[in-house]
GROMACS .gro file of C-alpha atoms in nm:
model
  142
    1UNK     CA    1  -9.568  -6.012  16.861
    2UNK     CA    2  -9.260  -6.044  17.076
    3UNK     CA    3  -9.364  -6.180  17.425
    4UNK     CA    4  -9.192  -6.210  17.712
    5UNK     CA    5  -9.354  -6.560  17.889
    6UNK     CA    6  -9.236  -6.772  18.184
    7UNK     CA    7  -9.302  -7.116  18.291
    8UNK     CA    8  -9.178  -7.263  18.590
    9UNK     CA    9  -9.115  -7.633  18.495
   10UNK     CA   10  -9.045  -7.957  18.576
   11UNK     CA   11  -8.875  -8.150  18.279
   12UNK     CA   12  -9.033  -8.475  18.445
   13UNK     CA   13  -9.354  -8.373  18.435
   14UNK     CA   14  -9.597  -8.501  18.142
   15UNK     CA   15  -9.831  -8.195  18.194
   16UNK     CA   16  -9.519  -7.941  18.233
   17UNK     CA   17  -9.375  -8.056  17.943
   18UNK     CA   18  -9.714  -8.044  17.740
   19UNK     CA   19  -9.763  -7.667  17.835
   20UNK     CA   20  -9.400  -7.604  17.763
   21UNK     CA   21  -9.497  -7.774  17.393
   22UNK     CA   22  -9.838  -7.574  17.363
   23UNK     CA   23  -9.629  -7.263  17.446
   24UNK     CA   24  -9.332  -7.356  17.154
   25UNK     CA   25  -9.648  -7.465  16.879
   26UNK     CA   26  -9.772  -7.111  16.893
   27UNK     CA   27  -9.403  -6.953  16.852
   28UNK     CA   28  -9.333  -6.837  17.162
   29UNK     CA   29  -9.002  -6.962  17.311
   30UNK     CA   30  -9.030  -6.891  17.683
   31UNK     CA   31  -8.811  -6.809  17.951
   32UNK     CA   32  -8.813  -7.247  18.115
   33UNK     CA   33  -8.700  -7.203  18.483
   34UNK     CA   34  -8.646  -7.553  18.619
   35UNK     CA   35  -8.779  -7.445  18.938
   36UNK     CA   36  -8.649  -7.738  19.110
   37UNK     CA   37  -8.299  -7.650  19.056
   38UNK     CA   38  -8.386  -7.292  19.097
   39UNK     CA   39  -8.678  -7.234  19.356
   40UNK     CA   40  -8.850  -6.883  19.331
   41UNK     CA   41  -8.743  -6.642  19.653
   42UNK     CA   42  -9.037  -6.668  19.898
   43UNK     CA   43  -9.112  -6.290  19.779
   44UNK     CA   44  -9.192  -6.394  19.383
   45UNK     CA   45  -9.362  -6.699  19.504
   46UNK     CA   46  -9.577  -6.463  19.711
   47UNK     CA   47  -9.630  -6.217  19.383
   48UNK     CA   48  -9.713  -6.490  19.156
   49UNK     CA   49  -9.956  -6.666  19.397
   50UNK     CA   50 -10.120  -6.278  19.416
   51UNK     CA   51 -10.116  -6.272  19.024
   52UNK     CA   52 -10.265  -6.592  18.966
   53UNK     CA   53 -10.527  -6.513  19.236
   54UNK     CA   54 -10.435  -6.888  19.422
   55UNK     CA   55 -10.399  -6.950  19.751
   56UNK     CA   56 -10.055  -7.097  19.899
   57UNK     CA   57 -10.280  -7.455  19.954
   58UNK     CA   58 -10.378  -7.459  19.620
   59UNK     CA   59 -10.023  -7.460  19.482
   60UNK     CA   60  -9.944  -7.744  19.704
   61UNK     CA   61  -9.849  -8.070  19.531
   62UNK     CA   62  -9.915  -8.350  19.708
   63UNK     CA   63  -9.796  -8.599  19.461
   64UNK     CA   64  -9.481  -8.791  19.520
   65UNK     CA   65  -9.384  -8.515  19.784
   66UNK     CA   66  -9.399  -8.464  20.173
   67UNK     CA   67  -9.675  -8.315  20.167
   68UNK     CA   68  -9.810  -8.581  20.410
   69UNK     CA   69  -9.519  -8.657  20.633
   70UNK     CA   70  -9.479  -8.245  20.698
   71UNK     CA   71  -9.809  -8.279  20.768
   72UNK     CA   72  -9.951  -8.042  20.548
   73UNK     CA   73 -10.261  -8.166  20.527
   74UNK     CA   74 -10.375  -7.980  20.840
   75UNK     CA   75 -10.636  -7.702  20.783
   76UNK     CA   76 -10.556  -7.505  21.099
   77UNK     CA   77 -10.196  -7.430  20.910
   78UNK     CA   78 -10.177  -7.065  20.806
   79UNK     CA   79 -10.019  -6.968  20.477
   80UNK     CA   80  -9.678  -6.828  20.646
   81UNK     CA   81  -9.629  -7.252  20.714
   82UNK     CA   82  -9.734  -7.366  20.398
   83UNK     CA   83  -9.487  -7.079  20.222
   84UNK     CA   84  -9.208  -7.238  20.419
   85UNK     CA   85  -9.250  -7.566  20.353
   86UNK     CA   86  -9.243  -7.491  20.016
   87UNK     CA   87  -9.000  -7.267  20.053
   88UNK     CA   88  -8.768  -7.555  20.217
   89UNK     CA   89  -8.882  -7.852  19.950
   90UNK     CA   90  -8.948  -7.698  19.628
   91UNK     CA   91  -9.112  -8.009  19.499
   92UNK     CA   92  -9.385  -7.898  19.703
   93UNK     CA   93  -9.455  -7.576  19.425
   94UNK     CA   94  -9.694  -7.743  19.155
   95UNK     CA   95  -9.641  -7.702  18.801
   96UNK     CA   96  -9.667  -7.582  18.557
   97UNK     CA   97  -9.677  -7.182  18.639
   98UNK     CA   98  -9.686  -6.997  18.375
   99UNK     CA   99  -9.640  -6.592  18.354
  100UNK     CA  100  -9.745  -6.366  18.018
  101UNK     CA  101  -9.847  -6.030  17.986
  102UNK     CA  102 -10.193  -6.151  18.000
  103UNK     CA  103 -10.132  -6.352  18.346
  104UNK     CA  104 -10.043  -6.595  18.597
  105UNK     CA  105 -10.175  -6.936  18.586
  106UNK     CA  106 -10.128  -7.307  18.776
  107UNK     CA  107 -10.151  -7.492  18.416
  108UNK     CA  108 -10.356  -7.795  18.557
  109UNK     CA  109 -10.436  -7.924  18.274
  110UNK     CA  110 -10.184  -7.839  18.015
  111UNK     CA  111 -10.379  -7.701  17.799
  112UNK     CA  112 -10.482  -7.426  18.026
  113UNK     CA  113 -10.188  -7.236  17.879
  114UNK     CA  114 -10.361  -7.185  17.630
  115UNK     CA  115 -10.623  -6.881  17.755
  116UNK     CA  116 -10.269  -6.724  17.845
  117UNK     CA  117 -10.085  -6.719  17.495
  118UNK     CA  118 -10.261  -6.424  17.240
  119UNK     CA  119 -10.035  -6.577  16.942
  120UNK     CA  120 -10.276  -6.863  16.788
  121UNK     CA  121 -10.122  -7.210  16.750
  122UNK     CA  122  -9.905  -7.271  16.440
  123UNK     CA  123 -10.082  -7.610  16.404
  124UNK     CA  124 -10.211  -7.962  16.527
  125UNK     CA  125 -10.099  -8.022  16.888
  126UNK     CA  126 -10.149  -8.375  17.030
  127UNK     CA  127 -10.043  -8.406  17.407
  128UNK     CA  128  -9.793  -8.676  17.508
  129UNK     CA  129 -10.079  -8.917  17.598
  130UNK     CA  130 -10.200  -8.858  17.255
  131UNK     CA  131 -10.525  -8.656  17.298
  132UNK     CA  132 -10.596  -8.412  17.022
  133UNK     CA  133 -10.591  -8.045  17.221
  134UNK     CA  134 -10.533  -7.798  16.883
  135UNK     CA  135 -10.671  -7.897  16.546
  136UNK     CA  136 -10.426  -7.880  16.234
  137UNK     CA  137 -10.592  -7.527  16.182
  138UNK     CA  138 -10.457  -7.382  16.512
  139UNK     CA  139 -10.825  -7.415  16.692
  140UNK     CA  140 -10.841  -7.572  17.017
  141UNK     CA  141 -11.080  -7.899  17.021
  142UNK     CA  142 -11.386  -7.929  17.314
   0.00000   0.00000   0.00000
C-alpha cells in the first residue's frame, strides 16, 4: 500500500528519530521535514493542530527552549500568542508530528506512531535506549 506520511522532525531528537525508525521498519519512507530549518506557515500549523485535535499549549515544548523566558507559561495567554511564539522560534513546535491518511498525531512517545501506520512492522524494533517496542514477528510489546 503506497502511503503518503509526514513527520515533522528533529534529527536531534531521540524520540523523533525513533518514530522516524518505527515509520522506515514498517516500509514506509516518509516525507522528513526538518521543521526547524523549515517551520510550517502559521496556517498548516493551525490545520494540523485541528487534525490532531491538540491545543496550541499542548504542542508547546518547553524543553531546552524559551518557553520560560517568553513567558509562556502564563494561562491567561490566548492561542493567537502562543501561535506566534511558535511561529517566531520554531523550537517551540514539539516533535515528532506525524501526518497519514489515518491522522495527525504529537508522537510523545515514539511509539505512538504506531496506531497511525496500517502497514504492520517488517520486524523487531528496539528504540535507541534499547527497549523492545515491536517483537521480531512485527507485534508491538505491552
Amino acid at each position: 500500500m503506497a502511503m503518503d506520511v509526514i513527520i515533522y522532525h528533529n534529527p536531534e531528537c531521540g524520540t523523533s528519530r525513533n518514530a522516524l525508525a518505527m515509520i522506515r521498519n514498517a516500509g514506509i519512507e516518509p516525507h522528513v521535514i526538518e521543521y526547524l530549518k523549515t517551520p510550517p506557515a502559521r496556517a498548516l500549523l493551525v490545520q494540523l493542530l485541528d487534525r490532531a485535535g491538540l491545543a496550541p499549549r499542548e504542542l508547546l515544548r518547553e524543553k531546552g527552549t524559551p518557553y520560560a523566558e517568553l513567558g509562556l507559561d502564563d494561562p491567561a495567554l490566548e492561542d493567537a500568542a502562543l501561535l506566534d511564539a511558535m511561529e517566531a522560534h520554531p523550537v517551540l513546535i514539539n516533535r515528532p508530528l506525524v501526518v497519514t491518511p489515518l491522522g495527525v498525531a504529537l508522537c510523545r512517545p515514539s511509539e505512538r506512531v504506531l496506531e497511525l501506520l496500517p502497514n504492520a512492522q517488517q520486524g523487531a524494533f528496539a528504540k535507541e535506549d534499547g527497549e523492545q517496542v515491536v517483537d521480531a514477528d512485527g507485534r508491538r510489546i505491552g
